[in-house]
Amino acid sequence: HRDLHSFPTRRSSDLLKGNPTGLARGVVIEAGIDTSQGALATIIVKQGTLSAGDMLVSGTAYGRVRAMVSASGRKLDKAGPSTAVQVSGLNDVPAAGELVEVVASPKEARILVEARMEVEKQARSARHITLEELRSKVEEGVVKALPLVLKARDKGMLDALENALSNLPRQDIRVEMLHLGVGNIADSDVHLAAASDAIVLGFGVRIDGTATKLAETEGVQIRTYDIIYHLVEDLRLAMEGMLTPEVQEIILGHAEVRALFSFSRVGTIAGCYVNDGVIRRNNKVRVKRKDTIVAEGDVTTLKHIQEDRTEIRAGFECGITMRNFDNFEVGDIIECFELQESARRL
């Protein structure tokens, strides 16, 4: 065996060194939103030197570094390799673990971010059915989904919201989380919602001015909340509105056919006596012969002593004709009914 001491060794200080020259690159340790400073990201620089005023890109967030603060709270103008700093000036909150890089100009930053957003859009298209397919499946009763983009002030709030939303019933409607993030509602959130016909919900965050205008242009609904219960309750109501309503049949009345009158221009008129309830011209009727339903449809005319009526109540006689049916027989029962829809509750 070779002597282990014969292998070349590196000092620990060598392992921690990075190249301080060139454009800075690093990684996001944590990020969040501050009510006075906006998006904040704590970054550890891996190579190059980060300077105040540099144009920074992290994921789909970008902006010029407005200020840098060290772990001890000291304001810095520059940060070299292995330095952790909190930076402000980004337009959105990047995700923890996201790579950070400095680019030469705002134009280059926008081009890079737009390219990444396009990649995300294509990836979403590969993962999810199209909006047209979703609408078709909802109409067919195959699936009902409520797509959401959810933003919160910090990770703790986001976790609390996820936990609250996980308790919503999922039998008929499912919440489809397109994006969960920390920070203010930005243009990227609106673009994502517009592409997926989603609603943007914010908890403890603000809406960027440009995002508000973009949402109005794209027809995207944005709602912000400060109380979890209000957000969850609004979601519950929205989901209930997507449920297929319950349809209940209400029997309005019955009339017995006692005589038949034939006219060449009208066809057969059923001379009836209303036994109970009411017969209305604007409601559906069915014709029952013993225990069999022989016809179902609309009343075309409803008369009482040659006068057109919209309804005839119990104890009165009337003449009835139906659309596409005149094969009445004496003794038939004409049942008048209506269908009432009621919203389903989760």
GROMACS .gro file of N, CA, C and O in nm, residues 50-163:
model
  456
   50LEU      N    1  -1.931   4.106  -0.578
   50LEU     CA    2  -2.060   4.172  -0.593
   50LEU      C    3  -2.049   4.315  -0.542
   50LEU      O    4  -2.000   4.338  -0.431
   51SER      N    5  -2.096   4.410  -0.620
   51SER     CA    6  -2.087   4.552  -0.582
   51SER      C    7  -2.224   4.616  -0.584
   51SER      O    8  -2.313   4.575  -0.659
   52ALA      N    9  -2.241   4.716  -0.499
   52ALA     CA   10  -2.365   4.794  -0.501
   52ALA      C   11  -2.380   4.856  -0.639
   52ALA      O   12  -2.284   4.909  -0.695
   53GLY      N   13  -2.501   4.848  -0.696
   53GLY     CA   14  -2.526   4.899  -0.830
   53GLY      C   15  -2.518   4.793  -0.938
   53GLY      O   16  -2.558   4.820  -1.053
   54ASP      N   17  -2.469   4.672  -0.907
   54ASP     CA   18  -2.464   4.564  -1.006
   54ASP      C   19  -2.606   4.521  -1.045
   54ASP      O   20  -2.699   4.524  -0.963
   55MET      N   21  -2.621   4.479  -1.172
   55MET     CA   22  -2.749   4.426  -1.219
   55MET      C   23  -2.751   4.276  -1.191
   55MET      O   24  -2.669   4.201  -1.245
   56LEU      N   25  -2.844   4.234  -1.104
   56LEU     CA   26  -2.847   4.098  -1.051
   56LEU      C   27  -2.966   4.022  -1.109
   56LEU      O   28  -3.075   4.078  -1.124
   57VAL      N   29  -2.946   3.895  -1.139
   57VAL     CA   30  -3.054   3.807  -1.186
   57VAL      C   31  -3.052   3.679  -1.103
   57VAL      O   32  -2.947   3.619  -1.083
   58SER      N   33  -3.171   3.641  -1.055
   58SER     CA   34  -3.183   3.515  -0.981
   58SER      C   35  -3.316   3.451  -1.018
   58SER      O   36  -3.422   3.501  -0.980
   59GLY      N   37  -3.311   3.344  -1.095
   59GLY     CA   38  -3.434   3.283  -1.144
   59GLY      C   39  -3.505   3.381  -1.237
   59GLY      O   40  -3.449   3.427  -1.336
   60THR      N   41  -3.630   3.415  -1.203
   60THR     CA   42  -3.703   3.515  -1.282
   60THR      C   43  -3.712   3.649  -1.210
   60THR      O   44  -3.791   3.735  -1.247
   61ALA      N   45  -3.633   3.665  -1.105
   61ALA     CA   46  -3.624   3.793  -1.034
   61ALA      C   47  -3.498   3.865  -1.080
   61ALA      O   48  -3.394   3.803  -1.103
   62TYR      N   49  -3.508   3.998  -1.092
   62TYR     CA   50  -3.389   4.074  -1.132
   62TYR      C   51  -3.400   4.217  -1.079
   62TYR      O   52  -3.507   4.262  -1.039
   63GLY      N   53  -3.289   4.286  -1.082
   63GLY     CA   54  -3.288   4.425  -1.037
   63GLY      C   55  -3.147   4.470  -1.005
   63GLY      O   56  -3.054   4.389  -0.991
   64ARG      N   57  -3.132   4.600  -0.991
   64ARG     CA   58  -3.002   4.656  -0.957
   64ARG      C   59  -2.985   4.657  -0.806
   64ARG      O   60  -3.078   4.694  -0.733
   65VAL      N   61  -2.870   4.612  -0.758
   65VAL     CA   62  -2.843   4.605  -0.614
   65VAL      C   63  -2.848   4.746  -0.557
   65VAL      O   64  -2.764   4.830  -0.588
   66ARG      N   65  -2.947   4.770  -0.471
   66ARG     CA   66  -2.964   4.902  -0.413
   66ARG      C   67  -2.880   4.917  -0.287
   66ARG      O   68  -2.824   5.023  -0.260
   67ALA      N   69  -2.874   4.810  -0.208
   67ALA     CA   70  -2.796   4.814  -0.084
   67ALA      C   71  -2.753   4.673  -0.049
   67ALA      O   72  -2.820   4.574  -0.083
   68MET      N   73  -2.638   4.661   0.022
   68MET     CA   74  -2.588   4.533   0.070
   68MET      C   75  -2.556   4.547   0.218
   68MET      O   76  -2.493   4.645   0.259
   69VAL      N   77  -2.598   4.448   0.297
   69VAL     CA   78  -2.574   4.449   0.441
   69VAL      C   79  -2.511   4.316   0.481
   69VAL      O   80  -2.556   4.210   0.438
   70SER      N   81  -2.409   4.322   0.564
   70SER     CA   82  -2.342   4.200   0.610
   70SER      C   83  -2.424   4.133   0.719
   70SER      O   84  -2.525   4.187   0.766
   71ALA      N   85  -2.380   4.014   0.759
   71ALA     CA   86  -2.450   3.939   0.864
   71ALA      C   87  -2.452   4.017   0.996
   71ALA      O   88  -2.543   4.001   1.076
   72SER      N   89  -2.352   4.104   1.018
   72SER     CA   90  -2.348   4.184   1.141
   72SER      C   91  -2.427   4.313   1.130
   72SER      O   92  -2.432   4.391   1.225
   73GLY      N   93  -2.488   4.336   1.011
   73GLY     CA   94  -2.567   4.456   0.992
   73GLY      C   95  -2.491   4.573   0.935
   73GLY      O   96  -2.544   4.684   0.926
   74ARG      N   97  -2.364   4.551   0.898
   74ARG     CA   98  -2.282   4.660   0.845
   74ARG      C   99  -2.307   4.678   0.694
   74ARG      O  100  -2.315   4.580   0.619
   75LYS      N  101  -2.323   4.803   0.652
   75LYS     CA  102  -2.347   4.831   0.510
   75LYS      C  103  -2.217   4.812   0.432
   75LYS      O  104  -2.110   4.858   0.472
   76LEU      N  105  -2.227   4.741   0.319
   76LEU     CA  106  -2.111   4.710   0.237
   76LEU      C  107  -2.127   4.767   0.097
   76LEU      O  108  -2.238   4.779   0.047
   77ASP      N  109  -2.014   4.802   0.037
   77ASP     CA  110  -2.013   4.843  -0.103
   77ASP      C  111  -1.973   4.728  -0.194
   77ASP      O  112  -2.010   4.726  -0.311
   78LYS      N  113  -1.894   4.633  -0.138
   78LYS     CA  114  -1.847   4.518  -0.216
   78LYS      C  115  -1.851   4.393  -0.130
   78LYS      O  116  -1.838   4.401  -0.007
   79ALA      N  117  -1.868   4.279  -0.195
   79ALA     CA  118  -1.867   4.150  -0.125
   79ALA      C  119  -1.797   4.047  -0.214
   79ALA      O  120  -1.839   4.023  -0.327
   80GLY      N  121  -1.688   3.989  -0.161
   80GLY     CA  122  -1.612   3.892  -0.238
   80GLY      C  123  -1.655   3.749  -0.211
   80GLY      O  124  -1.755   3.725  -0.142
   81PRO      N  125  -1.583   3.650  -0.262
   81PRO     CA  126  -1.618   3.509  -0.244
   81PRO      C  127  -1.630   3.471  -0.097
   81PRO      O  128  -1.557   3.521  -0.011
   82SER      N  129  -1.727   3.382  -0.067
   82SER     CA  130  -1.757   3.329   0.066
   82SER      C  131  -1.821   3.432   0.158
   82SER      O  132  -1.838   3.405   0.276
   83THR      N  133  -1.859   3.548   0.104
   83THR     CA  134  -1.925   3.650   0.185
   83THR      C  135  -2.077   3.637   0.170
   83THR      O  136  -2.128   3.625   0.059
   84ALA      N  137  -2.144   3.638   0.285
   84ALA     CA  138  -2.291   3.635   0.284
   84ALA      C  139  -2.344   3.777   0.304
   84ALA      O  140  -2.304   3.845   0.399
   85VAL      N  141  -2.430   3.823   0.216
   85VAL     CA  142  -2.485   3.958   0.225
   85VAL      C  143  -2.634   3.954   0.195
   85VAL      O  144  -2.682   3.870   0.121
   86GLN      N  145  -2.704   4.048   0.256
   86GLN     CA  146  -2.845   4.067   0.224
   86GLN      C  147  -2.857   4.184   0.127
   86GLN      O  148  -2.807   4.293   0.154
   87VAL      N  149  -2.920   4.159   0.013
   87VAL     CA  150  -2.929   4.262  -0.090
   87VAL      C  151  -3.074   4.304  -0.109
   87VAL      O  152  -3.167   4.225  -0.089
   88SER      N  153  -3.096   4.428  -0.146
   88SER     CA  154  -3.227   4.479  -0.182
   88SER      C  155  -3.219   4.539  -0.320
   88SER      O  156  -3.111   4.570  -0.369
   89GLY      N  157  -3.337   4.552  -0.385
   89GLY     CA  158  -3.340   4.610  -0.519
   89GLY      C  159  -3.400   4.518  -0.623
   89GLY      O  160  -3.424   4.560  -0.736
   90LEU      N  161  -3.426   4.391  -0.588
   90LEU     CA  162  -3.485   4.297  -0.684
   90LEU      C  163  -3.634   4.327  -0.700
   90LEU      O  164  -3.701   4.374  -0.608
   91ASN      N  165  -3.688   4.295  -0.818
   91ASN     CA  166  -3.829   4.321  -0.845
   91ASN      C  167  -3.920   4.213  -0.787
   91ASN      O  168  -4.041   4.232  -0.778
   92ASP      N  169  -3.862   4.099  -0.748
   92ASP     CA  170  -3.941   3.989  -0.694
   92ASP      C  171  -3.853   3.910  -0.598
   92ASP      O  172  -3.730   3.928  -0.595
   93VAL      N  173  -3.914   3.820  -0.523
   93VAL     CA  174  -3.839   3.740  -0.426
   93VAL      C  175  -3.795   3.609  -0.491
   93VAL      O  176  -3.880   3.530  -0.533
   94PRO      N  177  -3.665   3.584  -0.502
   94PRO     CA  178  -3.620   3.458  -0.560
   94PRO      C  179  -3.638   3.343  -0.461
   94PRO      O  180  -3.658   3.365  -0.342
   95ALA      N  181  -3.632   3.222  -0.511
   95ALA     CA  182  -3.646   3.104  -0.425
   95ALA      C  183  -3.513   3.072  -0.360
   95ALA      O  184  -3.406   3.096  -0.416
   96ALA      N  185  -3.521   3.017  -0.238
   96ALA     CA  186  -3.399   2.973  -0.170
   96ALA      C  187  -3.333   2.863  -0.254
   96ALA      O  188  -3.399   2.774  -0.307
   97GLY      N  189  -3.201   2.872  -0.268
   97GLY     CA  190  -3.127   2.776  -0.349
   97GLY      C  191  -3.111   2.819  -0.493
   97GLY      O  192  -3.038   2.755  -0.570
   98GLU      N  193  -3.177   2.928  -0.532
   98GLU     CA  194  -3.167   2.977  -0.670
   98GLU      C  195  -3.030   3.037  -0.695
   98GLU      O  196  -2.973   3.104  -0.610
   99LEU      N  197  -2.975   3.010  -0.812
   99LEU     CA  198  -2.846   3.065  -0.849
   99LEU      C  199  -2.860   3.216  -0.876
   99LEU      O  200  -2.964   3.263  -0.919
  100VAL      N  201  -2.753   3.288  -0.848
  100VAL     CA  202  -2.749   3.434  -0.866
  100VAL      C  203  -2.633   3.467  -0.958
  100VAL      O  204  -2.525   3.409  -0.948
  101GLU      N  205  -2.657   3.561  -1.049
  101GLU     CA  206  -2.548   3.604  -1.137
  101GLU      C  207  -2.564   3.752  -1.170
  101GLU      O  208  -2.675   3.805  -1.173
  102VAL      N  209  -2.451   3.817  -1.191
  102VAL     CA  210  -2.449   3.957  -1.230
  102VAL      C  211  -2.437   3.963  -1.381
  102VAL      O  212  -2.357   3.891  -1.441
  103VAL      N  213  -2.519   4.048  -1.444
  103VAL     CA  214  -2.513   4.065  -1.590
  103VAL      C  215  -2.476   4.210  -1.619
  103VAL      O  216  -2.477   4.296  -1.531
  104ALA      N  217  -2.445   4.235  -1.745
  104ALA     CA  218  -2.387   4.364  -1.781
  104ALA      C  219  -2.487   4.478  -1.784
  104ALA      O  220  -2.451   4.593  -1.758
  105SER      N  221  -2.616   4.449  -1.816
  105SER     CA  222  -2.710   4.561  -1.836
  105SER      C  223  -2.853   4.515  -1.803
  105SER      O  224  -2.882   4.395  -1.801
  106PRO      N  225  -2.942   4.611  -1.779
  106PRO     CA  226  -3.083   4.577  -1.757
  106PRO      C  227  -3.144   4.504  -1.876
  106PRO      O  228  -3.227   4.415  -1.858
  107LYS      N  229  -3.102   4.541  -1.998
  107LYS     CA  230  -3.154   4.475  -2.118
  107LYS      C  231  -3.118   4.326  -2.116
  107LYS      O  232  -3.202   4.240  -2.145
  108GLU      N  233  -2.994   4.296  -2.082
  108GLU     CA  234  -2.951   4.156  -2.076
  108GLU      C  235  -3.028   4.080  -1.967
  108GLU      O  236  -3.063   3.963  -1.985
  109ALA      N  237  -3.054   4.148  -1.855
  109ALA     CA  238  -3.130   4.085  -1.747
  109ALA      C  239  -3.271   4.050  -1.792
  109ALA      O  240  -3.321   3.939  -1.767
  110ARG      N  241  -3.337   4.143  -1.861
  110ARG     CA  242  -3.474   4.119  -1.909
  110ARG      C  243  -3.478   4.005  -2.010
  110ARG      O  244  -3.568   3.921  -2.007
  111ILE      N  245  -3.381   4.003  -2.100
  111ILE     CA  246  -3.376   3.896  -2.201
  111ILE      C  247  -3.360   3.760  -2.133
  111ILE      O  248  -3.428   3.662  -2.167
  112LEU      N  249  -3.273   3.753  -2.032
  112LEU     CA  250  -3.248   3.628  -1.961
  112LEU      C  251  -3.373   3.583  -1.886
  112LEU      O  252  -3.411   3.465  -1.890
  113VAL      N  253  -3.439   3.676  -1.818
  113VAL     CA  254  -3.559   3.643  -1.741
  113VAL      C  255  -3.672   3.600  -1.833
  113VAL      O  256  -3.743   3.502  -1.806
  114GLU      N  257  -3.692   3.671  -1.944
  114GLU     CA  258  -3.798   3.635  -2.038
  114GLU      C  259  -3.775   3.497  -2.097
  114GLU      O  260  -3.869   3.420  -2.117
  115ALA      N  261  -3.648   3.462  -2.124
  115ALA     CA  262  -3.618   3.329  -2.175
  115ALA      C  263  -3.651   3.222  -2.071
  115ALA      O  264  -3.706   3.117  -2.103
  116ARG      N  265  -3.620   3.250  -1.944
  116ARG     CA  266  -3.651   3.154  -1.838
  116ARG      C  267  -3.802   3.139  -1.819
  116ARG      O  268  -3.851   3.028  -1.796
  117MET      N  269  -3.874   3.250  -1.829
  117MET     CA  270  -4.020   3.244  -1.815
  117MET      C  271  -4.082   3.164  -1.929
  117MET      O  272  -4.179   3.090  -1.910
  118GLU      N  273  -4.025   3.175  -2.048
  118GLU     CA  274  -4.075   3.097  -2.161
  118GLU      C  275  -4.050   2.948  -2.140
  118GLU      O  276  -4.136   2.865  -2.171
  119VAL      N  277  -3.935   2.915  -2.085
  119VAL     CA  278  -3.905   2.774  -2.054
  119VAL      C  279  -4.004   2.721  -1.951
  119VAL      O  280  -4.056   2.609  -1.963
  120GLU      N  281  -4.033   2.803  -1.848
  120GLU     CA  282  -4.130   2.763  -1.746
  120GLU      C  283  -4.269   2.743  -1.807
  120GLU      O  284  -4.341   2.650  -1.774
  121LYS      N  285  -4.305   2.833  -1.898
  121LYS     CA  286  -4.436   2.824  -1.962
  121LYS      C  287  -4.448   2.695  -2.042
  121LYS      O  288  -4.550   2.625  -2.037
  122GLN      N  289  -4.342   2.660  -2.117
  122GLN     CA  290  -4.344   2.537  -2.195
  122GLN      C  291  -4.348   2.415  -2.104
  122GLN      O  292  -4.415   2.317  -2.133
  123ALA      N  293  -4.275   2.423  -1.992
  123ALA     CA  294  -4.276   2.311  -1.897
  123ALA      C  295  -4.415   2.293  -1.838
  123ALA      O  296  -4.462   2.181  -1.818
  124ARG      N  297  -4.483   2.405  -1.807
  124ARG     CA  298  -4.619   2.394  -1.754
  124ARG      C  299  -4.713   2.334  -1.856
  124ARG      O  300  -4.800   2.254  -1.824
  125SER      N  301  -4.693   2.371  -1.984
  125SER     CA  302  -4.778   2.315  -2.088
  125SER      C  303  -4.759   2.165  -2.099
  125SER      O  304  -4.851   2.090  -2.129
  126ALA      N  305  -4.637   2.120  -2.073
  126ALA     CA  306  -4.611   1.976  -2.079
  126ALA      C  307  -4.671   1.904  -1.961
  126ALA      O  308  -4.711   1.788  -1.970
  127ARG      N  309  -4.681   1.973  -1.845
  127ARG     CA  310  -4.729   1.906  -1.723
  127ARG      C  311  -4.880   1.910  -1.712
  127ARG      O  312  -4.940   1.820  -1.657
  128HIS      N  313  -4.944   2.018  -1.763
  128HIS     CA  314  -5.087   2.036  -1.740
  128HIS      C  315  -5.163   2.029  -1.871
  128HIS      O  316  -5.111   2.061  -1.978
  129ILE      N  317  -5.290   1.990  -1.864
  129ILE     CA  318  -5.374   1.993  -1.982
  129ILE      C  319  -5.399   2.138  -2.019
  129ILE      O  320  -5.386   2.228  -1.938
  130THR      N  321  -5.433   2.161  -2.146
  130THR     CA  322  -5.457   2.297  -2.190
  130THR      C  323  -5.585   2.350  -2.130
  130THR      O  324  -5.670   2.275  -2.082
  131LEU      N  325  -5.598   2.482  -2.136
  131LEU     CA  326  -5.718   2.544  -2.081
  131LEU      C  327  -5.843   2.494  -2.153
  131LEU      O  328  -5.945   2.468  -2.092
  132GLU      N  329  -5.833   2.478  -2.288
  132GLU     CA  330  -5.948   2.429  -2.364
  132GLU      C  331  -5.985   2.288  -2.321
  132GLU      O  332  -6.103   2.255  -2.306
  133GLU      N  333  -5.885   2.202  -2.301
  133GLU     CA  334  -5.912   2.066  -2.255
  133GLU      C  335  -5.972   2.066  -2.116
  133GLU      O  336  -6.062   1.988  -2.086
  134LEU      N  337  -5.921   2.155  -2.029
  134LEU     CA  338  -5.971   2.162  -1.893
  134LEU      C  339  -6.118   2.203  -1.893
  134LEU      O  340  -6.201   2.143  -1.825
  135ARG      N  341  -6.151   2.307  -1.971
  135ARG     CA  342  -6.290   2.351  -1.977
  135ARG      C  343  -6.380   2.240  -2.030
  135ARG      O  344  -6.491   2.219  -1.981
  136SER      N  345  -6.330   2.167  -2.132
  136SER     CA  346  -6.409   2.058  -2.188
  136SER      C  347  -6.434   1.950  -2.084
  136SER      O  348  -6.546   1.899  -2.070
  137LYS      N  349  -6.330   1.916  -2.008
  137LYS     CA  350  -6.345   1.811  -1.907
  137LYS      C  351  -6.435   1.856  -1.793
  137LYS      O  352  -6.507   1.776  -1.735
  138VAL      N  353  -6.429   1.988  -1.760
  138VAL     CA  354  -6.519   2.039  -1.656
  138VAL      C  355  -6.664   2.026  -1.700
  138VAL      O  356  -6.750   1.983  -1.626
  139GLU      N  357  -6.690   2.062  -1.828
  139GLU     CA  358  -6.826   2.051  -1.880
  139GLU      C  359  -6.872   1.907  -1.884
  139GLU      O  360  -6.990   1.877  -1.863
  140GLU      N  361  -6.780   1.816  -1.911
  140GLU     CA  362  -6.816   1.675  -1.915
  140GLU      C  363  -6.827   1.615  -1.776
  140GLU      O  364  -6.872   1.502  -1.759
  141GLY      N  365  -6.787   1.690  -1.676
  141GLY     CA  366  -6.792   1.638  -1.540
  141GLY      C  367  -6.675   1.548  -1.506
  141GLY      O  368  -6.673   1.483  -1.402
  142VAL      N  369  -6.572   1.545  -1.596
  142VAL     CA  370  -6.457   1.457  -1.570
  142VAL      C  371  -6.369   1.515  -1.461
  142VAL      O  372  -6.322   1.444  -1.372
  143VAL      N  373  -6.345   1.646  -1.467
  143VAL     CA  374  -6.257   1.708  -1.368
  143VAL      C  375  -6.299   1.853  -1.350
  143VAL      O  376  -6.347   1.917  -1.443
  144LYS      N  377  -6.282   1.902  -1.230
  144LYS     CA  378  -6.302   2.043  -1.202
  144LYS      C  379  -6.182   2.091  -1.122
  144LYS      O  380  -6.146   2.029  -1.023
  145ALA      N  381  -6.119   2.196  -1.168
  145ALA     CA  382  -5.999   2.246  -1.101
  145ALA      C  383  -6.008   2.396  -1.086
  145ALA      O  384  -6.065   2.466  -1.170
  146LEU      N  385  -5.952   2.445  -0.977
  146LEU     CA  386  -5.942   2.588  -0.951
  146LEU      C  387  -5.794   2.622  -0.945
  146LEU      O  388  -5.729   2.603  -0.844
  147PRO      N  389  -5.736   2.669  -1.058
  147PRO     CA  390  -5.592   2.698  -1.061
  147PRO      C  391  -5.560   2.827  -0.986
  147PRO      O  392  -5.629   2.927  -1.001
  148LEU      N  393  -5.453   2.823  -0.906
  148LEU     CA  394  -5.417   2.937  -0.822
  148LEU      C  395  -5.268   2.968  -0.831
  148LEU      O  396  -5.186   2.878  -0.849
  149VAL      N  397  -5.237   3.097  -0.816
  149VAL     CA  398  -5.100   3.143  -0.791
  149VAL      C  399  -5.105   3.207  -0.653
  149VAL      O  400  -5.181   3.300  -0.630
  150LEU      N  401  -5.024   3.156  -0.561
  150LEU     CA  402  -5.032   3.199  -0.421
  150LEU      C  403  -4.900   3.260  -0.377
  150LEU      O  404  -4.794   3.200  -0.390
  151LYS      N  405  -4.908   3.384  -0.325
  151LYS     CA  406  -4.789   3.453  -0.274
  151LYS      C  407  -4.813   3.492  -0.127
  151LYS      O  408  -4.922   3.535  -0.091
  152ALA      N  409  -4.708   3.479  -0.046
  152ALA     CA  410  -4.715   3.515   0.096
  152ALA      C  411  -4.592   3.595   0.135
  152ALA      O  412  -4.491   3.595   0.064
  153ARG      N  413  -4.601   3.663   0.251
  153ARG     CA  414  -4.492   3.751   0.293
  153ARG      C  415  -4.366   3.674   0.331
  153ARG      O  416  -4.255   3.720   0.309
  154ASP      N  417  -4.383   3.556   0.391
  154ASP     CA  418  -4.267   3.476   0.428
  154ASP      C  419  -4.302   3.329   0.422
  154ASP      O  420  -4.417   3.290   0.399
  155LYS      N  421  -4.199   3.246   0.442
  155LYS     CA  422  -4.217   3.102   0.429
  155LYS      C  423  -4.313   3.048   0.534
  155LYS      O  424  -4.392   2.955   0.507
  156GLY      N  425  -4.310   3.102   0.655
  156GLY     CA  426  -4.400   3.055   0.759
  156GLY      C  427  -4.546   3.075   0.721
  156GLY      O  428  -4.630   2.987   0.741
  157MET      N  429  -4.576   3.193   0.666
  157MET     CA  430  -4.713   3.220   0.622
  157MET      C  431  -4.753   3.126   0.508
  157MET      O  432  -4.866   3.077   0.502
  158LEU      N  433  -4.659   3.102   0.417
  158LEU     CA  434  -4.687   3.015   0.303
  158LEU      C  435  -4.718   2.874   0.351
  158LEU      O  436  -4.813   2.810   0.301
  159ASP      N  437  -4.642   2.825   0.448
  159ASP     CA  438  -4.668   2.690   0.502
  159ASP      C  439  -4.804   2.684   0.571
  159ASP      O  440  -4.877   2.585   0.558
  160ALA      N  441  -4.840   2.790   0.644
  160ALA     CA  442  -4.971   2.794   0.711
  160ALA      C  443  -5.084   2.792   0.611
  160ALA      O  444  -5.186   2.724   0.631
  161LEU      N  445  -5.067   2.864   0.500
  161LEU     CA  446  -5.170   2.865   0.396
  161LEU      C  447  -5.183   2.728   0.330
  161LEU      O  448  -5.295   2.681   0.306
  162GLU      N  449  -5.070   2.667   0.299
  162GLU     CA  450  -5.074   2.534   0.239
  162GLU      C  451  -5.148   2.436   0.329
  162GLU      O  452  -5.229   2.354   0.282
  163ASN      N  453  -5.121   2.443   0.457
  163ASN     CA  454  -5.186   2.355   0.552
  163ASN      C  455  -5.337   2.381   0.557
  163ASN      O  456  -5.418   2.287   0.559
   0.00000   0.00000   0.00000
